[in-house]
JSON list of C-alpha atoms and ligand atoms in Angstrom, two decimals:
[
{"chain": "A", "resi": 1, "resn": "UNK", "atom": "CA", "xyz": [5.14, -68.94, 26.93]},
{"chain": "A", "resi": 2, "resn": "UNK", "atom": "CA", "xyz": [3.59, -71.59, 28.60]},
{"chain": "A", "resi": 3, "resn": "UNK", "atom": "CA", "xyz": [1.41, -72.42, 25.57]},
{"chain": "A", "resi": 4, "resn": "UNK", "atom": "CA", "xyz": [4.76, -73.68, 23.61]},
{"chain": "A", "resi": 5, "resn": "UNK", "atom": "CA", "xyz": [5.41, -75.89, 26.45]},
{"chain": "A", "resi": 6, "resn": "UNK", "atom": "CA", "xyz": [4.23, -79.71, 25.18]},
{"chain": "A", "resi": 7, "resn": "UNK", "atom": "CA", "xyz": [4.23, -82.52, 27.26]},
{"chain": "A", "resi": 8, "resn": "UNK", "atom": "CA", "xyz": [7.03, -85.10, 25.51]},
{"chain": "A", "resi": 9, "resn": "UNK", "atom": "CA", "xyz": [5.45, -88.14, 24.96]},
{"chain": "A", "resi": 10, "resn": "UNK", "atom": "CA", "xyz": [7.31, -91.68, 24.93]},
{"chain": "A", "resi": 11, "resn": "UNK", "atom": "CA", "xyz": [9.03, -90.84, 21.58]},
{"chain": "A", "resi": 12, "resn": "UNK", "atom": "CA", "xyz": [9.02, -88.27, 20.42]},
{"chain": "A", "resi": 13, "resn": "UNK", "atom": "CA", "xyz": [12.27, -87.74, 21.99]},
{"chain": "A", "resi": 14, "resn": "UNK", "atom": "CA", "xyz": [13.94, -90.22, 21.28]},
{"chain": "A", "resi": 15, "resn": "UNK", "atom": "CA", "xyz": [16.11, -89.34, 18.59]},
{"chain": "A", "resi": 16, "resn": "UNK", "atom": "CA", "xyz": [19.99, -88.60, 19.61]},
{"chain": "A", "resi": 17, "resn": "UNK", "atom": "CA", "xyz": [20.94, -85.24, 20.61]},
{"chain": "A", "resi": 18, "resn": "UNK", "atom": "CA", "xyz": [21.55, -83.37, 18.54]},
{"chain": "A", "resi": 19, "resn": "UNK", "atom": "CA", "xyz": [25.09, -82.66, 17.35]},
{"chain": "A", "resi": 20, "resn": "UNK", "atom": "CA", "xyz": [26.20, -79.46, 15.79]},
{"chain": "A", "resi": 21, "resn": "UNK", "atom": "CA", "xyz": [26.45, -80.76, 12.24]},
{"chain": "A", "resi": 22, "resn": "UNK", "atom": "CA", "xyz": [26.02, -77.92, 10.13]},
{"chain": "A", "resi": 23, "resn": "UNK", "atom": "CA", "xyz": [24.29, -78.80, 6.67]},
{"chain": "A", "resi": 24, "resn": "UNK", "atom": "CA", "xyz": [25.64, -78.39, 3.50]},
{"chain": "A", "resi": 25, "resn": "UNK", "atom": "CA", "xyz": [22.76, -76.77, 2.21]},
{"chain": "A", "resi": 26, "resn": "UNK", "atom": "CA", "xyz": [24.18, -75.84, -1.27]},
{"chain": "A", "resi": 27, "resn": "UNK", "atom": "CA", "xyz": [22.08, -74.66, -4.14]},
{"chain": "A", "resi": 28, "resn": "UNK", "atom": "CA", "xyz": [21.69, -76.67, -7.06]},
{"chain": "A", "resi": 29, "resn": "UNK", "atom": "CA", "xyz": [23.60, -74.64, -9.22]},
{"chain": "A", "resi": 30, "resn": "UNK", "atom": "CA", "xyz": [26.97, -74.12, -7.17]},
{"chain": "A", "resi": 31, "resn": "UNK", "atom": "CA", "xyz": [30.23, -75.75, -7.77]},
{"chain": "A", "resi": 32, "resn": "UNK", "atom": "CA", "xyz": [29.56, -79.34, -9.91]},
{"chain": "A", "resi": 33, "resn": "UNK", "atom": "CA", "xyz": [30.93, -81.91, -7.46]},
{"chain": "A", "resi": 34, "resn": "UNK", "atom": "CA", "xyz": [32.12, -85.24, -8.83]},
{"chain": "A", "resi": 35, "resn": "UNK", "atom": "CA", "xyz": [29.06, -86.63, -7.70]},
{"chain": "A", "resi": 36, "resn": "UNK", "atom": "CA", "xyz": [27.34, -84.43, -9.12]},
{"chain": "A", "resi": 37, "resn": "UNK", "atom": "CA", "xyz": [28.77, -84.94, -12.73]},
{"chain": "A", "resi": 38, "resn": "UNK", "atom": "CA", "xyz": [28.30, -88.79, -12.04]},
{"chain": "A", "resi": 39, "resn": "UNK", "atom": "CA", "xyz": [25.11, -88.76, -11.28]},
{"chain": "A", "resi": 40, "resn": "UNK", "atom": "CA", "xyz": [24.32, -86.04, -14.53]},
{"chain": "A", "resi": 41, "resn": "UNK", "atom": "CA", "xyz": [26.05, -88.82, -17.30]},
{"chain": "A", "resi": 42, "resn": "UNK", "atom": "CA", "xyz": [23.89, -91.63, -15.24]},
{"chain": "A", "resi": 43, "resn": "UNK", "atom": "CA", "xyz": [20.89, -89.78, -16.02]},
{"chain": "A", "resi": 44, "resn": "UNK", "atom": "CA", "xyz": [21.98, -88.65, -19.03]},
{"chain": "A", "resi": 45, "resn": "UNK", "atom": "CA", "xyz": [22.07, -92.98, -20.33]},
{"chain": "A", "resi": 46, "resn": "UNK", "atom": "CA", "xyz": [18.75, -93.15, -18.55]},
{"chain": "A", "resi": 47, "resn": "UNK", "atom": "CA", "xyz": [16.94, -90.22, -20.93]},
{"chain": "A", "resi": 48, "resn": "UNK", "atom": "CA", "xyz": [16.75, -89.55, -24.78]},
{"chain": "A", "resi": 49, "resn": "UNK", "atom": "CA", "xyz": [20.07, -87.35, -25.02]},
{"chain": "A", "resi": 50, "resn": "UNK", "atom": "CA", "xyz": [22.58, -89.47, -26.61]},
{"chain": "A", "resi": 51, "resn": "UNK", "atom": "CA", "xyz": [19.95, -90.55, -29.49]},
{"chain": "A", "resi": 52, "resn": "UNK", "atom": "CA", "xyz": [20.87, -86.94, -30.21]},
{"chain": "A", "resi": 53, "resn": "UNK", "atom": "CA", "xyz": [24.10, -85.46, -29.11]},
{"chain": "A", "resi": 54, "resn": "UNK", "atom": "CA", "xyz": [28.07, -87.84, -28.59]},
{"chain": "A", "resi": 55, "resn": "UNK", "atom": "CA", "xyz": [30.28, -86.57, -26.97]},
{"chain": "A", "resi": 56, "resn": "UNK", "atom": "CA", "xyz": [32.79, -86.28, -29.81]},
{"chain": "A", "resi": 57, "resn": "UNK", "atom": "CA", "xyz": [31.19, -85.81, -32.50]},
{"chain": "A", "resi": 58, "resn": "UNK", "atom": "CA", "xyz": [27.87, -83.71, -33.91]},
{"chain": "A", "resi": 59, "resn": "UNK", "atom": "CA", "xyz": [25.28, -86.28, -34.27]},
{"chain": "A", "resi": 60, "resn": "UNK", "atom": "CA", "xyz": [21.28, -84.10, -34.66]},
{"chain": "A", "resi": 61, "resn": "UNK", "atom": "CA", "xyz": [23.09, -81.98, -31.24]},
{"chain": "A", "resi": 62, "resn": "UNK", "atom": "CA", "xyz": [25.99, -80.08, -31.13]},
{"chain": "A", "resi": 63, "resn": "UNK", "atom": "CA", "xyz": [28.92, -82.96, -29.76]},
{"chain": "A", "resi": 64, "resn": "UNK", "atom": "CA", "xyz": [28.80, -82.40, -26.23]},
{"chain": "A", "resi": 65, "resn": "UNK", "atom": "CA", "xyz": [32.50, -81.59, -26.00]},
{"chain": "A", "resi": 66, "resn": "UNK", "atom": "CA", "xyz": [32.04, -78.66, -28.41]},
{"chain": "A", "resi": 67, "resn": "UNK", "atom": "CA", "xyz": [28.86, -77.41, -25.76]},
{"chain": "A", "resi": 68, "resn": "UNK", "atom": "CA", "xyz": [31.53, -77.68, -22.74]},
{"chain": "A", "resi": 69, "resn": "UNK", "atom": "CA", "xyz": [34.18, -75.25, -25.25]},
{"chain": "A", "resi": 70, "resn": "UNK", "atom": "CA", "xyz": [31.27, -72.43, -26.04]},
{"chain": "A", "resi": 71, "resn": "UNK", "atom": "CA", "xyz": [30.30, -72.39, -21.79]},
{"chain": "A", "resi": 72, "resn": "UNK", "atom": "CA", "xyz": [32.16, -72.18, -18.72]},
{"chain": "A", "resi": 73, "resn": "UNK", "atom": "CA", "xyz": [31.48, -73.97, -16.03]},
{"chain": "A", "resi": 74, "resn": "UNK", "atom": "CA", "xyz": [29.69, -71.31, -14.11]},
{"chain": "A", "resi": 75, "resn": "UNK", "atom": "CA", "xyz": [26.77, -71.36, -12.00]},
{"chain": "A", "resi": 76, "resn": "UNK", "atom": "CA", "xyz": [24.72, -69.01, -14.29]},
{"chain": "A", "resi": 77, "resn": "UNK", "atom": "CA", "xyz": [25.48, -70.80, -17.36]},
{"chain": "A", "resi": 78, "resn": "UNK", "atom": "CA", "xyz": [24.11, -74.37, -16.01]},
{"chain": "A", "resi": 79, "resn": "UNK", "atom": "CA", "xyz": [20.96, -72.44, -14.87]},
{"chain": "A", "resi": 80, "resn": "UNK", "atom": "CA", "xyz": [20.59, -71.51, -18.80]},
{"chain": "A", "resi": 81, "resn": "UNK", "atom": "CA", "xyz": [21.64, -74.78, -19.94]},
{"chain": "A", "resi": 82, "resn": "UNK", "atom": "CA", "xyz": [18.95, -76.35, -17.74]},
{"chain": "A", "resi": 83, "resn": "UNK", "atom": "CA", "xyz": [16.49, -74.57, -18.39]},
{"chain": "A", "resi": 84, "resn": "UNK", "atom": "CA", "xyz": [16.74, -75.30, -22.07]},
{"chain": "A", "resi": 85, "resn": "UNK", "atom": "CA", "xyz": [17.18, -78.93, -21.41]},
{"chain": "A", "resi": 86, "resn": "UNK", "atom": "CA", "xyz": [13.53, -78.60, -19.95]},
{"chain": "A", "resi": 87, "resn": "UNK", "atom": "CA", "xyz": [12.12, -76.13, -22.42]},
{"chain": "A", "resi": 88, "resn": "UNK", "atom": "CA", "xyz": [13.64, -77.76, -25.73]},
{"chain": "A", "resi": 89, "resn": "UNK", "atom": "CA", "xyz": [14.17, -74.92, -28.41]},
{"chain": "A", "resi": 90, "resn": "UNK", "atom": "CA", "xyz": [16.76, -74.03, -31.52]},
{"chain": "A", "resi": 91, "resn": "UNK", "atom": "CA", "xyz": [18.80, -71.42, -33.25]},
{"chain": "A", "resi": 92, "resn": "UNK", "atom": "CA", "xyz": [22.06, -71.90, -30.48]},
{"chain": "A", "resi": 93, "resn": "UNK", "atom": "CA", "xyz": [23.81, -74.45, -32.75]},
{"chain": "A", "resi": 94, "resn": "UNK", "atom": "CA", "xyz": [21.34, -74.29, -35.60]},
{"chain": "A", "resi": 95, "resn": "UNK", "atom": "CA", "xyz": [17.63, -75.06, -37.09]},
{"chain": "A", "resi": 96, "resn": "UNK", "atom": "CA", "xyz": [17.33, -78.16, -35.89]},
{"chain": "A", "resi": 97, "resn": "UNK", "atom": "CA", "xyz": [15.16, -78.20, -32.19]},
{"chain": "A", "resi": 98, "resn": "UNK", "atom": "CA", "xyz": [15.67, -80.04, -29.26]},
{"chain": "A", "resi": 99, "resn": "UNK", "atom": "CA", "xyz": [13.05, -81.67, -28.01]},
{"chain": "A", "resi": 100, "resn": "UNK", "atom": "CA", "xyz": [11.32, -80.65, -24.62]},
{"chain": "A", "resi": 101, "resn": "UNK", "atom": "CA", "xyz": [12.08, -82.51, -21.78]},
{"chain": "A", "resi": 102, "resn": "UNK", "atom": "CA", "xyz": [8.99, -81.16, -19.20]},
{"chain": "A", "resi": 103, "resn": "UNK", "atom": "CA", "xyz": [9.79, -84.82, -17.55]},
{"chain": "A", "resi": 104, "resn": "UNK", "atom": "CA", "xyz": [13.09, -83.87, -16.27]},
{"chain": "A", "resi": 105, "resn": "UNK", "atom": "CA", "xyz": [13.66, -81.52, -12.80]},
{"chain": "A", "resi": 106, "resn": "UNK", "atom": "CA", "xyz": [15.50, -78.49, -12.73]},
{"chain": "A", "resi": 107, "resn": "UNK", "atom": "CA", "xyz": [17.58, -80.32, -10.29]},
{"chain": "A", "resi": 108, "resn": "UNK", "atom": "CA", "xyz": [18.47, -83.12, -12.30]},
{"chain": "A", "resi": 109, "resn": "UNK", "atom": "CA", "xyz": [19.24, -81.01, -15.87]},
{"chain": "A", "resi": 110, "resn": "UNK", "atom": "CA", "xyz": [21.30, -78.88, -13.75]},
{"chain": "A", "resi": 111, "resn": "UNK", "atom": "CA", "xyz": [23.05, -82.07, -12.95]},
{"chain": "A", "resi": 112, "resn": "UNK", "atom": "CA", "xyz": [23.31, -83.06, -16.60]},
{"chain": "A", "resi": 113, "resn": "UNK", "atom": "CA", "xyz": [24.80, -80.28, -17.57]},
{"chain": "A", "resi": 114, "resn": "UNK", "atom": "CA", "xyz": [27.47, -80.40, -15.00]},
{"chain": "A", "resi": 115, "resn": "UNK", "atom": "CA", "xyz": [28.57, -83.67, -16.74]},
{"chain": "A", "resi": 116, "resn": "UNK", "atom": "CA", "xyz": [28.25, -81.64, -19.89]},
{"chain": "A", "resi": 117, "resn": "UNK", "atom": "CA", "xyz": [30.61, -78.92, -19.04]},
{"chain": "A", "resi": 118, "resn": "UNK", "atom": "CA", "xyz": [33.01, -80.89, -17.05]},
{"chain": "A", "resi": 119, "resn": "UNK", "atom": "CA", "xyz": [34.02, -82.69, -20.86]},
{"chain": "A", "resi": 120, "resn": "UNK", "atom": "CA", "xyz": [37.02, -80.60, -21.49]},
{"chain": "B", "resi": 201, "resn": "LIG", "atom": "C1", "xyz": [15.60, -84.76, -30.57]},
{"chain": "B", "resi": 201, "resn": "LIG", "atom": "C2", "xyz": [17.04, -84.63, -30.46]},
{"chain": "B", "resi": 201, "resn": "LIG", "atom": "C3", "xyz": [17.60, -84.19, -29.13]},
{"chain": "B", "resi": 201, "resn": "LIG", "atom": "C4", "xyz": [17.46, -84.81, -27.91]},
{"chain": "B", "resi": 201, "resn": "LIG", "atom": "C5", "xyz": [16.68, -86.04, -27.57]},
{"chain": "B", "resi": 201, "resn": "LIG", "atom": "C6", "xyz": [18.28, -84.03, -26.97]},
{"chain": "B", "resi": 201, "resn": "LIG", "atom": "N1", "xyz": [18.88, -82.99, -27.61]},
{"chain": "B", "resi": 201, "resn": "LIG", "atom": "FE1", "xyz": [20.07, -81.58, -26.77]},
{"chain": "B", "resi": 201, "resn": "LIG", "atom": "N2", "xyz": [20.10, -80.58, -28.51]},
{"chain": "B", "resi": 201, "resn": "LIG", "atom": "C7", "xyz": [19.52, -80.97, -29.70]},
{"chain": "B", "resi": 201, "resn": "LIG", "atom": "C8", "xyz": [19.71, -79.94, -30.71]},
{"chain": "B", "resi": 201, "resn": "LIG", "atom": "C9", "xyz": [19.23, -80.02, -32.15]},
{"chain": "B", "resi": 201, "resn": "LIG", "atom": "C10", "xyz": [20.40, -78.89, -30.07]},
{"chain": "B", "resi": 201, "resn": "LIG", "atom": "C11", "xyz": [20.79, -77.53, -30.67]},
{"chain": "B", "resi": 201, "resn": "LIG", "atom": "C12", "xyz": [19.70, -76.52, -30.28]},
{"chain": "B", "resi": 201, "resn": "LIG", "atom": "C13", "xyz": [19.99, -75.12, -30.73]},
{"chain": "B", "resi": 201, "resn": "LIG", "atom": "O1", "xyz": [20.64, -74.92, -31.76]},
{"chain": "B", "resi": 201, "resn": "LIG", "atom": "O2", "xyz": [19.56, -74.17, -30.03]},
{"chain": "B", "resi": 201, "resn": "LIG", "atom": "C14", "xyz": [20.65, -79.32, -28.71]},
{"chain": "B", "resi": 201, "resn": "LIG", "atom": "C15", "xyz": [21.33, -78.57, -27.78]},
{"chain": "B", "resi": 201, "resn": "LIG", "atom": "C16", "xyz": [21.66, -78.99, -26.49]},
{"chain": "B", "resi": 201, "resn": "LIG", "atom": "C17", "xyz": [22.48, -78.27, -25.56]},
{"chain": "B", "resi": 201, "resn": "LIG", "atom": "C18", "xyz": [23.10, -76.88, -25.82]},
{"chain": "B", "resi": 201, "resn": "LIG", "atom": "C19", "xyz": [22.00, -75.83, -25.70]},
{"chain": "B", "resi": 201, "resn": "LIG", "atom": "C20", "xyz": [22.42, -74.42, -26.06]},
{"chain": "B", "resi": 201, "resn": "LIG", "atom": "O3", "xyz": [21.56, -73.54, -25.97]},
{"chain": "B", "resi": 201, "resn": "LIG", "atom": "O4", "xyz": [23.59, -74.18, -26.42]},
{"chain": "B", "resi": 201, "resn": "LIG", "atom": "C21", "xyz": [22.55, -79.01, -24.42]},
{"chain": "B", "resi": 201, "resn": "LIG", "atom": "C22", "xyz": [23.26, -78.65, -23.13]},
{"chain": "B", "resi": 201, "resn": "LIG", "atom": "C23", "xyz": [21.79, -80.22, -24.65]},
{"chain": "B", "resi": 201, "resn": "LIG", "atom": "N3", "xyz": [21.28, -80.18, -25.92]},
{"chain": "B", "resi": 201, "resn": "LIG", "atom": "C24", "xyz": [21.63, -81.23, -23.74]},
{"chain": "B", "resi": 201, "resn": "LIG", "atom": "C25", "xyz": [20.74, -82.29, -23.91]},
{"chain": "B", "resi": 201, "resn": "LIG", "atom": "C26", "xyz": [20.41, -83.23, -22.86]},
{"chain": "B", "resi": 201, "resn": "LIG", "atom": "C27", "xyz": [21.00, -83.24, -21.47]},
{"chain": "B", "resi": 201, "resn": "LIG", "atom": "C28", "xyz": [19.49, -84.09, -23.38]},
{"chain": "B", "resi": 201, "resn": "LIG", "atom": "C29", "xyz": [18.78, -85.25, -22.68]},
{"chain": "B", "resi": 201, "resn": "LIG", "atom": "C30", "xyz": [17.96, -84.89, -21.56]},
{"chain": "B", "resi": 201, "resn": "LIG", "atom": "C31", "xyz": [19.28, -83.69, -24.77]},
{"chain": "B", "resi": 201, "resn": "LIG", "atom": "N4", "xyz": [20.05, -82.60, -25.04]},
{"chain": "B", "resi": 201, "resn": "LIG", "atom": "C32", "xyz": [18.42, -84.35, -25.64]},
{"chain": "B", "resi": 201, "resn": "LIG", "atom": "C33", "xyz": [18.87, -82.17, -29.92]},
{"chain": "B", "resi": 201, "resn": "LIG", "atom": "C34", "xyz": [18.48, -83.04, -28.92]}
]
């Protein structure tokens, strides 16, 4: 016991007590949020995809509204969306690949395709 005891030094304390604020520790691939799907399109402008895919209409992609009709919005289908984002690969809509895009997190191409799905 007495070796977890540590003398506080001018500091180290200071921060407020601490309040019971429970985090919101929620995995990346629960429930989109509309900051979520924000954030998803934002990076979406910022990246390669819409030299590729519309939203309305097939372009060298499947239009992104036609991607949100074949999927659900469900937690295990933006884990598989994602992961293609990252990995790049064809035969889904056609012969055509995408590209790989090893650049992108998980994180963030779950986010993407939260914005994808959420065009109903
Ligand atoms: C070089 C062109 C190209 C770029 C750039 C591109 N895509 Fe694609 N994307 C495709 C093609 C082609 C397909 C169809 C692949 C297939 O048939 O399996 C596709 C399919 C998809 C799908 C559906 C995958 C499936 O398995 O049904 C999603 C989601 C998607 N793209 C999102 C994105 C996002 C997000 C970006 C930007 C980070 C992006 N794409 C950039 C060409 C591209």
């Amino acid at each position: 016991m007495i070796a977890l005891i540590t003398i506080p030094v001018a500091g180290s304390f200071a921060q407020t007590p601490k309040k019971k604020v429970i985090p919101v520790k929620k995995p990346a691939t629960q429930a989109a949020t509309a900051a979520d799907i924000k954030e998803g399109e934002a990076l979406m402008m910022k990246s390669d995809c819409f030299a590729c895919h519309k939203v309305d209409v097939k372009l060298v992609g499947p239009a992104y509204k036609d991607v949100a009709k074949k999927y659900p919005a469900t937690a295990a289908n933006y884990t598989i969306l994602a992961k293609k984002i990252l990995a790049g690969g064809s035969g889904v809509w056609g012969q055509i690949p995408m590209a790989a895009h090893p650049q992108i997190t998980q994180a963030d191409a779950t986010k993407m395709v939260k914005y994808i799905l959420s065009l109903k």
